[in-house]
Short mmCIF file of C-alpha atoms and ligand atoms in Angstrom, two decimals:
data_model
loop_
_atom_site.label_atom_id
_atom_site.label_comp_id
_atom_site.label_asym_id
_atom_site.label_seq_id
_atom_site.Cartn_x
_atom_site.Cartn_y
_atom_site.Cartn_z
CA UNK T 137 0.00 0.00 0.00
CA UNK T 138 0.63 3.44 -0.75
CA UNK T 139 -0.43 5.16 2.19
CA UNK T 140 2.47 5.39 4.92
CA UNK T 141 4.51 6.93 2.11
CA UNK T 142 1.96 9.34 1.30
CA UNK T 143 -0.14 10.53 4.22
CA UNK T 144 2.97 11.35 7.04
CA UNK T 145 -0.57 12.07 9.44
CA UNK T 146 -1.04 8.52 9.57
CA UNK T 147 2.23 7.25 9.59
CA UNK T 148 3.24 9.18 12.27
CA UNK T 149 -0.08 8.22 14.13
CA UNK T 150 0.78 4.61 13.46
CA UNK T 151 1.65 2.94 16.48
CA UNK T 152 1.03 -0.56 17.95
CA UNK T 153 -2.07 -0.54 19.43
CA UNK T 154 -2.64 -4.23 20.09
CA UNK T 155 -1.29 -4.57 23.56
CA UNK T 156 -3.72 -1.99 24.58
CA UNK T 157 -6.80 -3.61 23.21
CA UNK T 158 -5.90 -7.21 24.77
CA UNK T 159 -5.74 -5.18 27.56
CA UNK T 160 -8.96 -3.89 27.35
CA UNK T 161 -10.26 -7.24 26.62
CA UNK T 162 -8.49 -8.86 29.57
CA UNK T 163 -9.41 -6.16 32.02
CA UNK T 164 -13.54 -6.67 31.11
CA UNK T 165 -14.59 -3.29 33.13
CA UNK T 166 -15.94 -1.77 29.56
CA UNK T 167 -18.10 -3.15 26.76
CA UNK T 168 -15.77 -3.84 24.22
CA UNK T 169 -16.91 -3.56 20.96
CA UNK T 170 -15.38 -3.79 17.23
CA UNK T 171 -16.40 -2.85 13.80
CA UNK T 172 -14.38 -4.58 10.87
CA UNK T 173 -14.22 -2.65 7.54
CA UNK T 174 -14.78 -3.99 3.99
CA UNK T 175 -11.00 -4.52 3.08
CA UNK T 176 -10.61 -7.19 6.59
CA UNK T 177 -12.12 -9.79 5.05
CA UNK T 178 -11.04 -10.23 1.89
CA UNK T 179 -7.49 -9.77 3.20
CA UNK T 180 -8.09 -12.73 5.42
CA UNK T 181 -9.66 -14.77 3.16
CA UNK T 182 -6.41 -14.36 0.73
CA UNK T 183 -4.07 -14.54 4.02
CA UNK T 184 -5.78 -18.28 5.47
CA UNK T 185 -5.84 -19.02 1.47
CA UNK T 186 -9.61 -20.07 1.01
CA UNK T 187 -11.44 -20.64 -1.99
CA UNK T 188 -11.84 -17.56 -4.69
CA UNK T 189 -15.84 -17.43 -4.01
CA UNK T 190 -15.58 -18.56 0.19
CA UNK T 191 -16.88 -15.67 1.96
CA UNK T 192 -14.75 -15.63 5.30
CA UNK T 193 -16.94 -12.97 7.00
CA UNK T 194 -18.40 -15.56 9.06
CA UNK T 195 -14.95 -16.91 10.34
CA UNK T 196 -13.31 -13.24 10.69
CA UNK T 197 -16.47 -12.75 12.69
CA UNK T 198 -16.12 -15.90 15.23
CA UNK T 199 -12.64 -15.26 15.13
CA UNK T 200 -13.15 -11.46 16.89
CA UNK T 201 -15.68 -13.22 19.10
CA UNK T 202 -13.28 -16.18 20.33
CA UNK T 203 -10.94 -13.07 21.03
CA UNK T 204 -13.58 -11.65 23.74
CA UNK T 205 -15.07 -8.78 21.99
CA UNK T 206 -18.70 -8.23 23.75
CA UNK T 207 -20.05 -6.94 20.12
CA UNK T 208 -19.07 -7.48 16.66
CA UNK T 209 -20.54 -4.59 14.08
CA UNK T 210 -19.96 -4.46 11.20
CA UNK T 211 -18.31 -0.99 9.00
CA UNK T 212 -20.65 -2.47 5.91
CA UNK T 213 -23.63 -0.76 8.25
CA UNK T 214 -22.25 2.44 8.17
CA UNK T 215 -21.16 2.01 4.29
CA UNK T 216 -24.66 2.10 3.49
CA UNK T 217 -25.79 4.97 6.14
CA UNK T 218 -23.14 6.90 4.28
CA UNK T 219 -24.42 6.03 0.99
CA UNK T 220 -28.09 7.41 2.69
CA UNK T 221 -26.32 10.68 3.50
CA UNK T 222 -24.00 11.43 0.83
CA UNK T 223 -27.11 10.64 -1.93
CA UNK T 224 -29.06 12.78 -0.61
CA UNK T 225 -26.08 14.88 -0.14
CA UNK T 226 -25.61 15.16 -3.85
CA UNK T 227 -29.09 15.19 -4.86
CA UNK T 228 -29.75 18.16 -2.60
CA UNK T 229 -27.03 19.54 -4.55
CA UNK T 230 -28.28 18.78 -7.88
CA UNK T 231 -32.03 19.92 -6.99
CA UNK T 232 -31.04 23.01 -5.23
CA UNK T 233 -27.53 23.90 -6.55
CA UNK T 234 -23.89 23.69 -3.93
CA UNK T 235 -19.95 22.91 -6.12
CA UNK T 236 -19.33 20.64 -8.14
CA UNK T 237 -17.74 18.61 -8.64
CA UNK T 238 -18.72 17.38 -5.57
CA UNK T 239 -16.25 14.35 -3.96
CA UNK T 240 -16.01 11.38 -1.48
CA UNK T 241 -15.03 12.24 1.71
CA UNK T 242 -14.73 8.36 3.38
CA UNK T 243 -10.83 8.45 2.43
CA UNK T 244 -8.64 9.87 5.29
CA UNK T 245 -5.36 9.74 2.84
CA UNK T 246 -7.48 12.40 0.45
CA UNK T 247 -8.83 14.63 3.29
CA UNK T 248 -5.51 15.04 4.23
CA UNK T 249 -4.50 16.15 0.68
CA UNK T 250 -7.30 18.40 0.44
CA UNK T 251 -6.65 19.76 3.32
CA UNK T 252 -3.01 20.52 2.96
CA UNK T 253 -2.75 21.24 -0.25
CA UNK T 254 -5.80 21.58 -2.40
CA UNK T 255 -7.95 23.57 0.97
CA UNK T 256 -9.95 25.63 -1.85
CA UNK T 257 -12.00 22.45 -2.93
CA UNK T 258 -12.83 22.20 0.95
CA UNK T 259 -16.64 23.11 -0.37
CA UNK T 260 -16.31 20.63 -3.00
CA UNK T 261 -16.19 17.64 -0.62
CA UNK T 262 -18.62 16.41 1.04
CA UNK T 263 -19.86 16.22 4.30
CA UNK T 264 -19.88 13.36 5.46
CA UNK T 265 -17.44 11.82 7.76
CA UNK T 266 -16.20 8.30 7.04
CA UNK T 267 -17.68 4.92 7.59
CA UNK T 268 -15.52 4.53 10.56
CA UNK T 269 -16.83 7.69 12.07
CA UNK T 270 -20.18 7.42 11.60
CA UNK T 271 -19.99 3.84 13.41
CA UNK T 272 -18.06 5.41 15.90
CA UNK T 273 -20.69 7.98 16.86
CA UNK T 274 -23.53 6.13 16.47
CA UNK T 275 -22.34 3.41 18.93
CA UNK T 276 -21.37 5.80 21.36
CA UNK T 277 -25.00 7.39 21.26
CA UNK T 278 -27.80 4.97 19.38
CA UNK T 279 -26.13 1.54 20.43
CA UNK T 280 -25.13 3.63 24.15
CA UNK T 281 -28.63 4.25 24.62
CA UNK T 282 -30.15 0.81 23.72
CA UNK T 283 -28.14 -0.37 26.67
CA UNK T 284 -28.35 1.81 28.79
CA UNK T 285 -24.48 3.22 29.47
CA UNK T 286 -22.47 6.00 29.09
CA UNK T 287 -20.51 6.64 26.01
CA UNK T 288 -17.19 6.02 28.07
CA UNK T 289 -18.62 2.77 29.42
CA UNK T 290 -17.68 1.94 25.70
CA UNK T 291 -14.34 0.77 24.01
CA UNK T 292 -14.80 0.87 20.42
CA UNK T 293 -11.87 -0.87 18.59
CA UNK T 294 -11.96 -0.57 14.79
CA UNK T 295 -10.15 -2.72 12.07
CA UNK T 296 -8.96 -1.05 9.02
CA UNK T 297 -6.66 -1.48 6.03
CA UNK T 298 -5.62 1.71 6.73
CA UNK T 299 -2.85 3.43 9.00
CA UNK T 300 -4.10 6.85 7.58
CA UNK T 301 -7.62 5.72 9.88
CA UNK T 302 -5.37 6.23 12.43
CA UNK T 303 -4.97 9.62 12.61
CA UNK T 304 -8.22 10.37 11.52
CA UNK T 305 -9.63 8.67 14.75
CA UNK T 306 -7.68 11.23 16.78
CA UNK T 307 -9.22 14.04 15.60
CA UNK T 308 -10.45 16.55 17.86
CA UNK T 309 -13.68 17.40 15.33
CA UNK T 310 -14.21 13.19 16.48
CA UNK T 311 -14.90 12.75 20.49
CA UNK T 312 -18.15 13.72 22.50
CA UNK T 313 -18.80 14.64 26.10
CA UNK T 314 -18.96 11.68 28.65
CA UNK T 315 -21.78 12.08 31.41
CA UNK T 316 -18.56 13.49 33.70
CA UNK T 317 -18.10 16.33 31.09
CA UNK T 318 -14.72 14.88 29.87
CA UNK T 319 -14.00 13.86 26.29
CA UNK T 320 -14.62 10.69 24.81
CA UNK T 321 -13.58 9.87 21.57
CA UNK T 322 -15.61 7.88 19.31
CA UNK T 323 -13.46 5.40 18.21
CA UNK T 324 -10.86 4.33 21.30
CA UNK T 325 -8.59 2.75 19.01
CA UNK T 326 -7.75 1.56 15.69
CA UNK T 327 -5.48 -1.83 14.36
CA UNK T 328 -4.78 -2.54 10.90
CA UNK T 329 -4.95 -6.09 9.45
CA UNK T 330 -1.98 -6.37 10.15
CA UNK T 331 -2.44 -5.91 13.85
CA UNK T 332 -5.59 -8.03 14.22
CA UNK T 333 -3.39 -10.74 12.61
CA UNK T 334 -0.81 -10.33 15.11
CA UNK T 335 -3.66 -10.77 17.56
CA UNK T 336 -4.85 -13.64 16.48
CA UNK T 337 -1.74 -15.53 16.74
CA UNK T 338 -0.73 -14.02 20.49
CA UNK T 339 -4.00 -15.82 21.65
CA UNK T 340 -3.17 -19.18 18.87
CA UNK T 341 -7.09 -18.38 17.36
CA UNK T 342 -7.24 -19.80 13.68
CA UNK T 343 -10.52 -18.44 12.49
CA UNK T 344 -11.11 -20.87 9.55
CA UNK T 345 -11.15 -23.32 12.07
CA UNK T 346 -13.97 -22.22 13.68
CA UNK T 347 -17.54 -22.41 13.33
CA UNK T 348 -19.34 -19.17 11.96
CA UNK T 349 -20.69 -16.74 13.91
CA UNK T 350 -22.73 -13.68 12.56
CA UNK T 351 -22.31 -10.04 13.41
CA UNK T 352 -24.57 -8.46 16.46
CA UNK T 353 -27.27 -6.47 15.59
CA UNK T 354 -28.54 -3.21 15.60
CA UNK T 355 -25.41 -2.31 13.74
CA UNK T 356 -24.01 -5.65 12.29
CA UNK T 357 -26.26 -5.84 8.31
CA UNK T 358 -24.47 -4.23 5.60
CA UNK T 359 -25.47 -4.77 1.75
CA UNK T 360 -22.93 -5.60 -0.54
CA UNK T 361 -22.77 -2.22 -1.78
CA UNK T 362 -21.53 -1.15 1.37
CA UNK T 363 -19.00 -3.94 1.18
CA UNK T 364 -17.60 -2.32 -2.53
CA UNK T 365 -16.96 0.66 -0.20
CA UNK T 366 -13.22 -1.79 -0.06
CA UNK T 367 -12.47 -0.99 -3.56
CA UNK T 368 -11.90 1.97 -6.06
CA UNK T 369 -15.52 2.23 -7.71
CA UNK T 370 -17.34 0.52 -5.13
CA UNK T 371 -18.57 3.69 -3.30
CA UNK T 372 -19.44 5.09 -6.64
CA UNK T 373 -21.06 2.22 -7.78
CA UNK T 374 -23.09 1.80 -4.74
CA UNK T 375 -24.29 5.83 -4.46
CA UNK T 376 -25.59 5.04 -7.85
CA UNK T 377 -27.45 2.11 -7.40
CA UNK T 378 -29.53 4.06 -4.22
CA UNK T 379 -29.75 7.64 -6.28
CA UNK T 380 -30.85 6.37 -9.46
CA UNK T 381 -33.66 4.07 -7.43
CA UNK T 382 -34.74 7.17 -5.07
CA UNK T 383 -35.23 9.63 -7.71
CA UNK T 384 -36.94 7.52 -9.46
CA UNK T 385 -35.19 6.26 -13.27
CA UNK T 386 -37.08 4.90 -15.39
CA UNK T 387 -34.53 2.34 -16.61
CA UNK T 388 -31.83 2.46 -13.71
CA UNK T 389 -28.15 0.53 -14.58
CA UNK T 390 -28.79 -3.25 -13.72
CA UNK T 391 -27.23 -4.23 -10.49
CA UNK T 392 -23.35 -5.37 -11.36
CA UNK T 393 -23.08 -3.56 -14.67
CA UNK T 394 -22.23 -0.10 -13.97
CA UNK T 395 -18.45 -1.49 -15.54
CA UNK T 396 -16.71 1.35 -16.88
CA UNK T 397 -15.73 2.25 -12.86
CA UNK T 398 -14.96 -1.18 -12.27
CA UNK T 399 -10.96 -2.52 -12.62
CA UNK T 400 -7.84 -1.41 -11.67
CA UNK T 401 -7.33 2.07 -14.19
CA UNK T 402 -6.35 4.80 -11.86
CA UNK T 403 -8.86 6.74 -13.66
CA UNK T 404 -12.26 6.04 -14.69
CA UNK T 405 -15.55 7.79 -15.97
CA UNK T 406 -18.98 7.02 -17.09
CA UNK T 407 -22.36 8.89 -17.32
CA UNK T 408 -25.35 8.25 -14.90
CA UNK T 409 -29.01 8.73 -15.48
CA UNK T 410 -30.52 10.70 -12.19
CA UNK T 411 -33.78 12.76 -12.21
CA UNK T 412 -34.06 16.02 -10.39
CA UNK T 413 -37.10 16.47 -8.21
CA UNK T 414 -39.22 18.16 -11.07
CA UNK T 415 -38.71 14.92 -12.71
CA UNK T 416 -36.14 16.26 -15.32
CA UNK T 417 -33.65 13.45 -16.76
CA UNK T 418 -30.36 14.80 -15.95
CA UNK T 419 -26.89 13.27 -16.78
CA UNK T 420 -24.51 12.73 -13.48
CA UNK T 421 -20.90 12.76 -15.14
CA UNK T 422 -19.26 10.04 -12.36
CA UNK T 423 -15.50 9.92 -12.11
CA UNK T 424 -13.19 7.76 -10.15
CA UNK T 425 -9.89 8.25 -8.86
CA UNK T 426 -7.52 6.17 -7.17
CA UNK T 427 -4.07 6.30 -5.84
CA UNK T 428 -2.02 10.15 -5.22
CA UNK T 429 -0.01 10.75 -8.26
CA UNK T 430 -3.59 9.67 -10.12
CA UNK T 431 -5.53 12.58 -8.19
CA UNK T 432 -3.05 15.46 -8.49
CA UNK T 433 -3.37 14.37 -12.06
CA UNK T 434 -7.01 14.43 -11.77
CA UNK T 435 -6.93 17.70 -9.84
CA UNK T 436 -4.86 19.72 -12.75
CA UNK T 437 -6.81 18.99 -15.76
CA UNK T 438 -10.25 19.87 -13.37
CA UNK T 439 -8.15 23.76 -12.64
CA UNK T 440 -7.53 23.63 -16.27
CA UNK T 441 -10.79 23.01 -17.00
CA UNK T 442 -9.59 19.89 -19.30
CA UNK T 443 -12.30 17.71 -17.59
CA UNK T 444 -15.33 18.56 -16.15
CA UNK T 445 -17.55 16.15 -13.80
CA UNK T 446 -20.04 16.28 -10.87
CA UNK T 447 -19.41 13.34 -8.66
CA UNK T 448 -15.86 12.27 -8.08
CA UNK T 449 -15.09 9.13 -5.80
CA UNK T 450 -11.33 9.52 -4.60
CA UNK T 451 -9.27 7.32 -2.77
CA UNK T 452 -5.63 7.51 -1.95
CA UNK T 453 -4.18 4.00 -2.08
CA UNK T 454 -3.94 2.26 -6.04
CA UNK T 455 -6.88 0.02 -6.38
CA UNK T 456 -8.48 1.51 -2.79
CA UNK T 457 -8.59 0.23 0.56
CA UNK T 458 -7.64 -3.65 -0.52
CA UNK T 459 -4.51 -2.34 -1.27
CA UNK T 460 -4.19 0.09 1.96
CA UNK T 461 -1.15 0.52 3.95
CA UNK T 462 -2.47 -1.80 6.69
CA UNK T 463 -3.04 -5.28 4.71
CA UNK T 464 -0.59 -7.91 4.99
CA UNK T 465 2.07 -7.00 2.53
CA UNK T 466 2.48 -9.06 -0.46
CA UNK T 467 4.75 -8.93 -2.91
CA UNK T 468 2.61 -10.55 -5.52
CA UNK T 469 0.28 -7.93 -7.75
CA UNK T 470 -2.08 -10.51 -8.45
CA UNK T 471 -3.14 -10.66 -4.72
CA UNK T 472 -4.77 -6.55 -5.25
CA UNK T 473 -6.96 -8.13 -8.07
CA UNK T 474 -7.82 -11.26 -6.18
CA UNK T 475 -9.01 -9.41 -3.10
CA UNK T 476 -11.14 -6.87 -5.99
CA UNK T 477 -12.20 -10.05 -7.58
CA UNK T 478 -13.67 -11.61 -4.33
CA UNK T 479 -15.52 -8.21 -3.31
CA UNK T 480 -17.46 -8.47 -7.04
CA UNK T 481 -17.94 -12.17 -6.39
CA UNK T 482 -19.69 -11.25 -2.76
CA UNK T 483 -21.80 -8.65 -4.96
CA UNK T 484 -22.84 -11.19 -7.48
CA UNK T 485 -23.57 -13.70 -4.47
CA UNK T 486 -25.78 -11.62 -1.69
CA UNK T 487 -29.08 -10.98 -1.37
CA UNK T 488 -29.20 -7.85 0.05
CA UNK T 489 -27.44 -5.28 -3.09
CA UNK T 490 -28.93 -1.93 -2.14
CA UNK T 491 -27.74 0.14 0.60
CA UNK T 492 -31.39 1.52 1.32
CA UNK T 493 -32.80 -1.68 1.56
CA UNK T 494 -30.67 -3.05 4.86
CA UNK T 495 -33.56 -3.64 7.37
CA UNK T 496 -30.86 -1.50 9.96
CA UNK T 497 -30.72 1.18 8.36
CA UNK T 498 -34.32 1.85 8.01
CA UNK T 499 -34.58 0.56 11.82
CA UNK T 500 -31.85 3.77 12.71
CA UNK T 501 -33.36 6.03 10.65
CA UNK T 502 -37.33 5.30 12.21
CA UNK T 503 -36.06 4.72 15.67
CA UNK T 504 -33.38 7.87 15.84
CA UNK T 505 -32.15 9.71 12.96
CA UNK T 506 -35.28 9.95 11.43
CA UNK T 507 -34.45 11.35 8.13
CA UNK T 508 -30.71 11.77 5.97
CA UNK T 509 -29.98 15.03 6.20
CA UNK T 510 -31.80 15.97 9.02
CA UNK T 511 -31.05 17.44 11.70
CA UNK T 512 -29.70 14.91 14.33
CA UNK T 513 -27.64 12.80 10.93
CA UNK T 514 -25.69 16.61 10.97
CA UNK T 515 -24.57 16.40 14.21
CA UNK T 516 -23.59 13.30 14.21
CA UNK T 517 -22.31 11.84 10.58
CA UNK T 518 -21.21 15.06 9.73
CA UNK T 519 -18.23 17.20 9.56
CA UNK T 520 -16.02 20.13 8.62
CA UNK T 521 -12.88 20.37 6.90
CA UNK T 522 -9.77 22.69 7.63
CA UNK T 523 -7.84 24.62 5.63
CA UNK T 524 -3.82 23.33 7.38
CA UNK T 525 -2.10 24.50 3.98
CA UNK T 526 -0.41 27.77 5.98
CA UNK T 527 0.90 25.64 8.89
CA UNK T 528 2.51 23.23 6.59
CA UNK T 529 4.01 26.72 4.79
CA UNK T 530 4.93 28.03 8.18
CA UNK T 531 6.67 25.24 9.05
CA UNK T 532 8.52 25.45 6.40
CA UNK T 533 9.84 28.53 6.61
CA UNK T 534 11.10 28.14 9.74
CA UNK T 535 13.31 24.99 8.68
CA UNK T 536 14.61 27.14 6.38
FE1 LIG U 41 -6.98 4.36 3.84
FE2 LIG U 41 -8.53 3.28 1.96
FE3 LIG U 41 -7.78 5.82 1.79
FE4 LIG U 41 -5.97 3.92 1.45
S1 LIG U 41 -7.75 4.30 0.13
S2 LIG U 41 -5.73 5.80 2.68
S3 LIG U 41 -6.72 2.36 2.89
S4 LIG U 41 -9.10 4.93 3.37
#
């Protein structure tokens, strides 16, 4: 992966958190909860060396349990909530008018970049925080509630690809108030792949040797649209799937085939059918961009007014999160493409395709958000973005 080279937030953030999470685990004074992101299982899968079209979820799952986590979620849940939030994000837009082109914000590798060096298309992203934000605050508030504790009677441990996640966890924008008045962040701590591998063998747990266990609910059903969220196109391909059935096409791109934006081109493009809310057909000019050198291409031929689009899914790591800084190296290319290949074959294989049809997220939305958008999803899946372009040039003078 790309990452640790290119975002020096989260390599500097990346330290080895697993000692304090066994802790945590041995100590049993908190709840102890996980979430596992898209990229986990797929990396597994390829790391125990199962079967192309074996879905290991249920093993990684049973494998986090037999480690003494009180609650497995699942990241897949809050793929989909952001695919609720950023759709209607961008057909608010659309209907009502904001910038464009308007881009993914679930990438902490590309918020960096924005923010350090590109701070004018601040505007342009959107606002969403990540997946592993959103399940972050909604555990420490929706899931808090449903039993009963205190959002510090929580440890909330999160498995990424990602060492960039890292640092985005540690954010101040990212903790709430405790029922003492002191801070408590959302997420408690984050471990790579990597790390949760390294767990796995300090307590001699061999997941594909155990039998499956399923994720807990109210935050453990994701689609497989919010499992694409893993690759580059996947969080395009799954906004699209939800817009173009919300607003209401006619003749919306069949489930799978939306295959210009799938593959492993660093940059991709295709048109999609939406309708505004006067029922006008409109054209949504999709692009997707992964990997740095990619996006600063990207970037200069959008100033230069070379390309023009309205919805651009970015993602910092070649190939997205299956190939993020956190995954098990490998020195063998074919691995990226296996992991992509088992995310499509999940797709093709689940029942449950459409973000806005997981029976969760209509649960969270009836029980406590109540609508996307509104006005408790902004405080608590939503965010703002800083401009830290002058302290980077600050610092610089003064090392000069
Ligand atoms: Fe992290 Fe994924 Fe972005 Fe890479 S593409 S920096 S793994 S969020």
């Amino acid at each position: 992966g790309q990452c640790s080279q290119v975002c020096p937030v989260g390599a500097i953030a990346e330290r080895n958190e697993v000692i304090e999470v066994l802790k945590q685990l041995d100590s049993k004074r908190k709840v102890v909860v996980v979430s596992t992101a898209p990229a986990i299982r797929v990396a597994l899968a390829e790391n125990f060396n199962v079967e192309p079209d074996f879905d290991f979820t249920p093993k990684m799952v049973a494998g986090l349990k037999k480690l003494g986590f009180d609650y497995v979620f699942d990241t897949n849940f809050s793929a989909d909530l952001t695919i609720m939030e950023e759709g209607t994000e961008l057909i608010t837009r659309l209907n009502e008018g904001g910038k464009f082109p308007m881009f993914t914000s679930c990438c902490p590798g590309w918020i960096n970049m924005v923010e350090k060096s590109y701070p004018e298309l601040r505007d342009n992203l959107s606002s969403c925080k990540s997946p592993q934000q959103m399940i972050g605050a909604v555990i420490k508030t929706y899931f808090a509630k449903q039993l009963n504790l205190n959002p510090e009677d929580i440890i909330h441990v999160s498995v990424m690809p990602c060492t960039a996640k890292k640092g985005e966890a540690k954010r101040p924008e990212f903790v709430r108030k405790g029922s003492d008045g002191k801070d408590v962040p959302d997420i408690d701590y984050v471990i790579t792949t990597r790390e949760l591998l390294t767990l796995l063998k300090l307590k001699k747990i061999n997941p594909s040797e155990l039998k499956d266990a399923k994720f807990d609910s109210p935050l453990g059903i994701g689609s497989s649209a919010g499992n694409l969220f893993g690759v580059t196109g996947g969080v395009m391909e799954a906004a699209v799937r939800t817009a173009q059935i919300i607003t209401g096409v006619e003749n919306p791109i069949p489930l799978g085939e939306l295959k210009a934006i799938r593959g492993l081109d660093g940059i991709k493009a295709a048109n999609v059918p939406l309708k505004t809310k006067d029922g006008k057909d409109v054209s949504v000019r999709a692009a997707v961009v992964s990997g740095g050198a990619n996006i600063q291409k990207f970037l200069e031929k959008i100033k230069n007014k070379e390309l023009e689009f309205d919805f651009v899914e970015m993602m910092m790591c070649p190939g997205g999160c299956i190939n993020g800084g956190g995954q098990p190296k490998s020195a063998d290319p074919k691995v990226v493409l296996n992991k992509m290949q088992r995310m499509y074959t999940m797709d093709n294989q689940a029942s449950l395709r459409l973000s806005h049809e997981n029976p969760e997220i209509k649960e969270i939305y009836e029980k406590f958000l109540h609508e996307p958008n509104g006005h408790l999803s902004h405080e608590l899946l939503h965010t703002h973005y800083n401009d830290r372009s002058k302290k980077i040039q600050d610092m610089s003078l003064h090392q000069k």
